[in-house]
Amino acid sequence: MSQSNDVKLRDLVRRLPDWMRKDLASSDATRRERAEDALHVMLLSLLEGSADGP
């Protein structure tokens, strides 16, 4: 992973909403899946942006 992508990923993790952090740790499978899906979309967006260049 390039340093630029590393910084972008770190920034994404730092700005995760509180609801997402709580739901990722939830024992409720539905809440956890919703948060995982939202994080998945955020990560795809980050990766697609990286493919376009700096």
PDB file of N, CA, C and O in Angstrom:
ATOM      1  N   MET A   1       0.854  -1.172   0.000  1.00  0.00           N
ATOM      2  CA  MET A   1       0.000   0.000   0.000  1.00  0.00           C
ATOM      3  C   MET A   1       0.898   1.232   0.000  1.00  0.00           C
ATOM      4  O   MET A   1       1.833   1.329   0.767  1.00  0.00           O
ATOM      5  N   SER A   2       0.583   2.165  -0.860  1.00  0.00           N
ATOM      6  CA  SER A   2       1.381   3.377  -0.913  1.00  0.00           C
ATOM      7  C   SER A   2       1.130   4.222   0.330  1.00  0.00           C
ATOM      8  O   SER A   2       0.122   4.069   1.027  1.00  0.00           O
ATOM      9  N   GLN A   3       2.064   5.107   0.615  1.00  0.00           N
ATOM     10  CA  GLN A   3       1.925   5.960   1.793  1.00  0.00           C
ATOM     11  C   GLN A   3       0.698   6.858   1.673  1.00  0.00           C
ATOM     12  O   GLN A   3       0.009   7.105   2.650  1.00  0.00           O
ATOM     13  N   SER A   4       0.395   7.292   0.451  1.00  0.00           N
ATOM     14  CA  SER A   4      -0.787   8.119   0.229  1.00  0.00           C
ATOM     15  C   SER A   4      -2.059   7.356   0.602  1.00  0.00           C
ATOM     16  O   SER A   4      -2.944   7.894   1.264  1.00  0.00           O
ATOM     17  N   ASN A   5      -2.146   6.088   0.177  1.00  0.00           N
ATOM     18  CA  ASN A   5      -3.311   5.274   0.516  1.00  0.00           C
ATOM     19  C   ASN A   5      -3.370   5.002   2.006  1.00  0.00           C
ATOM     20  O   ASN A   5      -4.452   4.945   2.582  1.00  0.00           O
ATOM     21  N   ASP A   6      -2.220   4.818   2.622  1.00  0.00           N
ATOM     22  CA  ASP A   6      -2.172   4.591   4.062  1.00  0.00           C
ATOM     23  C   ASP A   6      -2.749   5.792   4.809  1.00  0.00           C
ATOM     24  O   ASP A   6      -3.546   5.635   5.736  1.00  0.00           O
ATOM     25  N   VAL A   7      -2.382   6.977   4.394  1.00  0.00           N
ATOM     26  CA  VAL A   7      -2.890   8.197   5.028  1.00  0.00           C
ATOM     27  C   VAL A   7      -4.395   8.317   4.808  1.00  0.00           C
ATOM     28  O   VAL A   7      -5.141   8.644   5.733  1.00  0.00           O
ATOM     29  N   LYS A   8      -4.845   8.030   3.600  1.00  0.00           N
ATOM     30  CA  LYS A   8      -6.278   8.110   3.299  1.00  0.00           C
ATOM     31  C   LYS A   8      -7.068   7.108   4.139  1.00  0.00           C
ATOM     32  O   LYS A   8      -8.136   7.433   4.659  1.00  0.00           O
ATOM     33  N   LEU A   9      -6.545   5.900   4.278  1.00  0.00           N
ATOM     34  CA  LEU A   9      -7.215   4.882   5.082  1.00  0.00           C
ATOM     35  C   LEU A   9      -7.259   5.283   6.547  1.00  0.00           C
ATOM     36  O   LEU A   9      -8.284   5.157   7.212  1.00  0.00           O
ATOM     37  N   ARG A  10      -6.157   5.800   7.061  1.00  0.00           N
ATOM     38  CA  ARG A  10      -6.116   6.250   8.455  1.00  0.00           C
ATOM     39  C   ARG A  10      -7.126   7.378   8.683  1.00  0.00           C
ATOM     40  O   ARG A  10      -7.840   7.386   9.691  1.00  0.00           O
ATOM     41  N   ASP A  11      -7.221   8.305   7.732  1.00  0.00           N
ATOM     42  CA  ASP A  11      -8.190   9.395   7.855  1.00  0.00           C
ATOM     43  C   ASP A  11      -9.629   8.872   7.835  1.00  0.00           C
ATOM     44  O   ASP A  11     -10.472   9.348   8.589  1.00  0.00           O
ATOM     45  N   LEU A  12      -9.889   7.897   6.979  1.00  0.00           N
ATOM     46  CA  LEU A  12     -11.221   7.313   6.908  1.00  0.00           C
ATOM     47  C   LEU A  12     -11.587   6.686   8.253  1.00  0.00           C
ATOM     48  O   LEU A  12     -12.682   6.907   8.767  1.00  0.00           O
ATOM     49  N   VAL A  13     -10.683   5.925   8.831  1.00  0.00           N
ATOM     50  CA  VAL A  13     -10.948   5.269  10.115  1.00  0.00           C
ATOM     51  C   VAL A  13     -11.165   6.308  11.214  1.00  0.00           C
ATOM     52  O   VAL A  13     -12.058   6.160  12.045  1.00  0.00           O
ATOM     53  N   ARG A  14     -10.401   7.370  11.187  1.00  0.00           N
ATOM     54  CA  ARG A  14     -10.529   8.416  12.221  1.00  0.00           C
ATOM     55  C   ARG A  14     -11.876   9.129  12.158  1.00  0.00           C
ATOM     56  O   ARG A  14     -12.373   9.603  13.178  1.00  0.00           O
ATOM     57  N   ARG A  15     -12.468   9.216  10.976  1.00  0.00           N
ATOM     58  CA  ARG A  15     -13.730   9.958  10.867  1.00  0.00           C
ATOM     59  C   ARG A  15     -14.963   9.061  10.853  1.00  0.00           C
ATOM     60  O   ARG A  15     -16.071   9.524  10.551  1.00  0.00           O
ATOM     61  N   LEU A  16     -14.791   7.774  11.191  1.00  0.00           N
ATOM     62  CA  LEU A  16     -15.953   6.891  11.272  1.00  0.00           C
ATOM     63  C   LEU A  16     -16.947   7.450  12.284  1.00  0.00           C
ATOM     64  O   LEU A  16     -16.554   7.849  13.381  1.00  0.00           O
ATOM     65  N   PRO A  17     -18.201   7.460  11.943  1.00  0.00           N
ATOM     66  CA  PRO A  17     -19.211   7.957  12.886  1.00  0.00           C
ATOM     67  C   PRO A  17     -19.307   7.047  14.113  1.00  0.00           C
ATOM     68  O   PRO A  17     -19.036   5.841  14.045  1.00  0.00           O
ATOM     69  N   ASP A  18     -19.708   7.635  15.219  1.00  0.00           N
ATOM     70  CA  ASP A  18     -19.847   6.869  16.463  1.00  0.00           C
ATOM     71  C   ASP A  18     -20.813   5.701  16.302  1.00  0.00           C
ATOM     72  O   ASP A  18     -20.564   4.613  16.825  1.00  0.00           O
ATOM     73  N   TRP A  19     -21.933   5.911  15.573  1.00  0.00           N
ATOM     74  CA  TRP A  19     -22.897   4.823  15.414  1.00  0.00           C
ATOM     75  C   TRP A  19     -22.241   3.626  14.740  1.00  0.00           C
ATOM     76  O   TRP A  19     -22.512   2.480  15.089  1.00  0.00           O
ATOM     77  N   MET A  20     -21.346   3.889  13.775  1.00  0.00           N
ATOM     78  CA  MET A  20     -20.705   2.806  13.055  1.00  0.00           C
ATOM     79  C   MET A  20     -19.733   2.051  13.961  1.00  0.00           C
ATOM     80  O   MET A  20     -19.690   0.818  13.959  1.00  0.00           O
ATOM     81  N   ARG A  21     -18.982   2.778  14.743  1.00  0.00           N
ATOM     82  CA  ARG A  21     -18.046   2.145  15.684  1.00  0.00           C
ATOM     83  C   ARG A  21     -18.795   1.237  16.663  1.00  0.00           C
ATOM     84  O   ARG A  21     -18.389   0.106  16.914  1.00  0.00           O
ATOM     85  N   LYS A  22     -19.899   1.752  17.196  1.00  0.00           N
ATOM     86  CA  LYS A  22     -20.689   0.968  18.156  1.00  0.00           C
ATOM     87  C   LYS A  22     -21.319  -0.246  17.488  1.00  0.00           C
ATOM     88  O   LYS A  22     -21.331  -1.342  18.053  1.00  0.00           O
ATOM     89  N   ASP A  23     -21.846  -0.051  16.280  1.00  0.00           N
ATOM     90  CA  ASP A  23     -22.519  -1.147  15.593  1.00  0.00           C
ATOM     91  C   ASP A  23     -21.532  -2.220  15.120  1.00  0.00           C
ATOM     92  O   ASP A  23     -21.874  -3.397  15.073  1.00  0.00           O
ATOM     93  N   LEU A  24     -20.317  -1.836  14.773  1.00  0.00           N
ATOM     94  CA  LEU A  24     -19.314  -2.831  14.393  1.00  0.00           C
ATOM     95  C   LEU A  24     -18.979  -3.751  15.566  1.00  0.00           C
ATOM     96  O   LEU A  24     -18.638  -4.917  15.366  1.00  0.00           O
ATOM     97  N   ALA A  25     -19.086  -3.229  16.777  1.00  0.00           N
ATOM     98  CA  ALA A  25     -18.792  -4.010  17.982  1.00  0.00           C
ATOM     99  C   ALA A  25     -20.039  -4.655  18.583  1.00  0.00           C
ATOM    100  O   ALA A  25     -19.946  -5.354  19.586  1.00  0.00           O
ATOM    101  N   SER A  26     -21.182  -4.447  17.978  1.00  0.00           N
ATOM    102  CA  SER A  26     -22.453  -4.929  18.523  1.00  0.00           C
ATOM    103  C   SER A  26     -22.569  -6.450  18.450  1.00  0.00           C
ATOM    104  O   SER A  26     -22.066  -7.091  17.524  1.00  0.00           O
ATOM    105  N   SER A  27     -23.267  -7.000  19.420  1.00  0.00           N
ATOM    106  CA  SER A  27     -23.566  -8.435  19.375  1.00  0.00           C
ATOM    107  C   SER A  27     -24.806  -8.698  18.522  1.00  0.00           C
ATOM    108  O   SER A  27     -25.087  -9.844  18.179  1.00  0.00           O
ATOM    109  N   ASP A  28     -25.527  -7.652  18.161  1.00  0.00           N
ATOM    110  CA  ASP A  28     -26.702  -7.759  17.292  1.00  0.00           C
ATOM    111  C   ASP A  28     -26.224  -7.890  15.839  1.00  0.00           C
ATOM    112  O   ASP A  28     -25.623  -6.969  15.280  1.00  0.00           O
ATOM    113  N   ALA A  29     -26.499  -9.036  15.250  1.00  0.00           N
ATOM    114  CA  ALA A  29     -26.001  -9.323  13.901  1.00  0.00           C
ATOM    115  C   ALA A  29     -26.509  -8.331  12.855  1.00  0.00           C
ATOM    116  O   ALA A  29     -25.765  -7.955  11.942  1.00  0.00           O
ATOM    117  N   THR A  30     -27.744  -7.882  12.973  1.00  0.00           N
ATOM    118  CA  THR A  30     -28.310  -6.942  12.008  1.00  0.00           C
ATOM    119  C   THR A  30     -27.594  -5.596  12.067  1.00  0.00           C
ATOM    120  O   THR A  30     -27.251  -5.023  11.027  1.00  0.00           O
ATOM    121  N   ARG A  31     -27.372  -5.102  13.271  1.00  0.00           N
ATOM    122  CA  ARG A  31     -26.665  -3.824  13.430  1.00  0.00           C
ATOM    123  C   ARG A  31     -25.228  -3.935  12.920  1.00  0.00           C
ATOM    124  O   ARG A  31     -24.720  -3.040  12.253  1.00  0.00           O
ATOM    125  N   ARG A  32     -24.572  -5.041  13.251  1.00  0.00           N
ATOM    126  CA  ARG A  32     -23.192  -5.238  12.830  1.00  0.00           C
ATOM    127  C   ARG A  32     -23.105  -5.320  11.306  1.00  0.00           C
ATOM    128  O   ARG A  32     -22.237  -4.697  10.692  1.00  0.00           O
ATOM    129  N   GLU A  33     -24.040  -6.037  10.687  1.00  0.00           N
ATOM    130  CA  GLU A  33     -24.035  -6.158   9.229  1.00  0.00           C
ATOM    131  C   GLU A  33     -24.274  -4.806   8.552  1.00  0.00           C
ATOM    132  O   GLU A  33     -23.636  -4.490   7.545  1.00  0.00           O
ATOM    133  N   ARG A  34     -25.168  -4.002   9.109  1.00  0.00           N
ATOM    134  CA  ARG A  34     -25.419  -2.665   8.550  1.00  0.00           C
ATOM    135  C   ARG A  34     -24.143  -1.824   8.591  1.00  0.00           C
ATOM    136  O   ARG A  34     -23.786  -1.161   7.613  1.00  0.00           O
ATOM    137  N   ALA A  35     -23.430  -1.873   9.706  1.00  0.00           N
ATOM    138  CA  ALA A  35     -22.191  -1.115   9.841  1.00  0.00           C
ATOM    139  C   ALA A  35     -21.110  -1.662   8.909  1.00  0.00           C
ATOM    140  O   ALA A  35     -20.356  -0.892   8.301  1.00  0.00           O
ATOM    141  N   GLU A  36     -21.032  -2.977   8.782  1.00  0.00           N
ATOM    142  CA  GLU A  36     -20.052  -3.580   7.872  1.00  0.00           C
ATOM    143  C   GLU A  36     -20.322  -3.169   6.434  1.00  0.00           C
ATOM    144  O   GLU A  36     -19.389  -2.860   5.679  1.00  0.00           O
ATOM    145  N   ASP A  37     -21.593  -3.149   6.052  1.00  0.00           N
ATOM    146  CA  ASP A  37     -21.952  -2.735   4.694  1.00  0.00           C
ATOM    147  C   ASP A  37     -21.588  -1.272   4.444  1.00  0.00           C
ATOM    148  O   ASP A  37     -21.068  -0.925   3.379  1.00  0.00           O
ATOM    149  N   ALA A  38     -21.853  -0.433   5.421  1.00  0.00           N
ATOM    150  CA  ALA A  38     -21.513   0.991   5.277  1.00  0.00           C
ATOM    151  C   ALA A  38     -20.001   1.178   5.174  1.00  0.00           C
ATOM    152  O   ALA A  38     -19.515   1.955   4.347  1.00  0.00           O
ATOM    153  N   LEU A  39     -19.248   0.451   5.993  1.00  0.00           N
ATOM    154  CA  LEU A  39     -17.785   0.537   5.944  1.00  0.00           C
ATOM    155  C   LEU A  39     -17.274   0.008   4.607  1.00  0.00           C
ATOM    156  O   LEU A  39     -16.355   0.588   4.018  1.00  0.00           O
ATOM    157  N   HIS A  40     -17.878  -1.032   4.110  1.00  0.00           N
ATOM    158  CA  HIS A  40     -17.497  -1.599   2.817  1.00  0.00           C
ATOM    159  C   HIS A  40     -17.628  -0.550   1.712  1.00  0.00           C
ATOM    160  O   HIS A  40     -16.724  -0.386   0.879  1.00  0.00           O
ATOM    161  N   VAL A  41     -18.735   0.167   1.707  1.00  0.00           N
ATOM    162  CA  VAL A  41     -18.958   1.210   0.697  1.00  0.00           C
ATOM    163  C   VAL A  41     -17.907   2.318   0.831  1.00  0.00           C
ATOM    164  O   VAL A  41     -17.366   2.800  -0.169  1.00  0.00           O
ATOM    165  N   MET A  42     -17.604   2.693   2.060  1.00  0.00           N
ATOM    166  CA  MET A  42     -16.591   3.736   2.280  1.00  0.00           C
ATOM    167  C   MET A  42     -15.220   3.286   1.774  1.00  0.00           C
ATOM    168  O   MET A  42     -14.488   4.066   1.145  1.00  0.00           O
ATOM    169  N   LEU A  43     -14.873   2.026   2.036  1.00  0.00           N
ATOM    170  CA  LEU A  43     -13.580   1.503   1.592  1.00  0.00           C
ATOM    171  C   LEU A  43     -13.516   1.397   0.069  1.00  0.00           C
ATOM    172  O   LEU A  43     -12.497   1.726  -0.542  1.00  0.00           O
ATOM    173  N   LEU A  44     -14.607   0.948  -0.552  1.00  0.00           N
ATOM    174  CA  LEU A  44     -14.627   0.878  -2.016  1.00  0.00           C
ATOM    175  C   LEU A  44     -14.439   2.261  -2.626  1.00  0.00           C
ATOM    176  O   LEU A  44     -13.712   2.413  -3.597  1.00  0.00           O
ATOM    177  N   SER A  45     -15.097   3.236  -2.069  1.00  0.00           N
ATOM    178  CA  SER A  45     -14.968   4.605  -2.561  1.00  0.00           C
ATOM    179  C   SER A  45     -13.517   5.079  -2.447  1.00  0.00           C
ATOM    180  O   SER A  45     -12.981   5.698  -3.370  1.00  0.00           O
ATOM    181  N   LEU A  46     -12.890   4.770  -1.326  1.00  0.00           N
ATOM    182  CA  LEU A  46     -11.495   5.145  -1.121  1.00  0.00           C
ATOM    183  C   LEU A  46     -10.602   4.467  -2.158  1.00  0.00           C
ATOM    184  O   LEU A  46      -9.745   5.109  -2.761  1.00  0.00           O
ATOM    185  N   LEU A  47     -10.814   3.173  -2.376  1.00  0.00           N
ATOM    186  CA  LEU A  47     -10.001   2.433  -3.336  1.00  0.00           C
ATOM    187  C   LEU A  47     -10.226   2.912  -4.760  1.00  0.00           C
ATOM    188  O   LEU A  47      -9.272   3.017  -5.543  1.00  0.00           O
ATOM    189  N   GLU A  48     -11.455   3.200  -5.116  1.00  0.00           N
ATOM    190  CA  GLU A  48     -11.750   3.689  -6.457  1.00  0.00           C
ATOM    191  C   GLU A  48     -11.116   5.047  -6.677  1.00  0.00           C
ATOM    192  O   GLU A  48     -10.614   5.336  -7.755  1.00  0.00           O
ATOM    193  N   GLY A  49     -11.116   5.881  -5.660  1.00  0.00           N
ATOM    194  CA  GLY A  49     -10.464   7.183  -5.752  1.00  0.00           C
ATOM    195  C   GLY A  49      -8.971   7.043  -5.907  1.00  0.00           C
ATOM    196  O   GLY A  49      -8.331   7.825  -6.591  1.00  0.00           O
ATOM    197  N   SER A  50      -8.387   6.019  -5.294  1.00  0.00           N
ATOM    198  CA  SER A  50      -6.952   5.771  -5.389  1.00  0.00           C
ATOM    199  C   SER A  50      -6.567   5.312  -6.782  1.00  0.00           C
ATOM    200  O   SER A  50      -5.479   5.592  -7.262  1.00  0.00           O
ATOM    201  N   ALA A  51      -7.475   4.598  -7.435  1.00  0.00           N
ATOM    202  CA  ALA A  51      -7.189   4.106  -8.779  1.00  0.00           C
ATOM    203  C   ALA A  51      -7.132   5.250  -9.786  1.00  0.00           C
ATOM    204  O   ALA A  51      -6.481   5.140 -10.824  1.00  0.00           O
ATOM    205  N   ASP A  52      -7.800   6.358  -9.458  1.00  0.00           N
ATOM    206  CA  ASP A  52      -7.814   7.520 -10.360  1.00  0.00           C
ATOM    207  C   ASP A  52      -6.525   8.319 -10.285  1.00  0.00           C
ATOM    208  O   ASP A  52      -6.293   9.191 -11.081  1.00  0.00           O
ATOM    209  N   GLY A  53      -5.719   8.062  -9.271  1.00  0.00           N
ATOM    210  CA  GLY A  53      -4.462   8.796  -9.115  1.00  0.00           C
ATOM    211  C   GLY A  53      -4.475   9.607  -7.843  1.00  0.00           C
ATOM    212  O   GLY A  53      -5.450   9.603  -7.109  1.00  0.00           O
ATOM    213  N   PRO A  54      -3.381  10.310  -7.574  1.00  0.00           N
ATOM    214  CA  PRO A  54      -3.262  11.081  -6.313  1.00  0.00           C
ATOM    215  C   PRO A  54      -4.221  12.209  -6.154  1.00  0.00           C
ATOM    216  O   PRO A  54      -4.831  12.730  -6.936  1.00  0.00           O
TER     217      PRO A  54
END
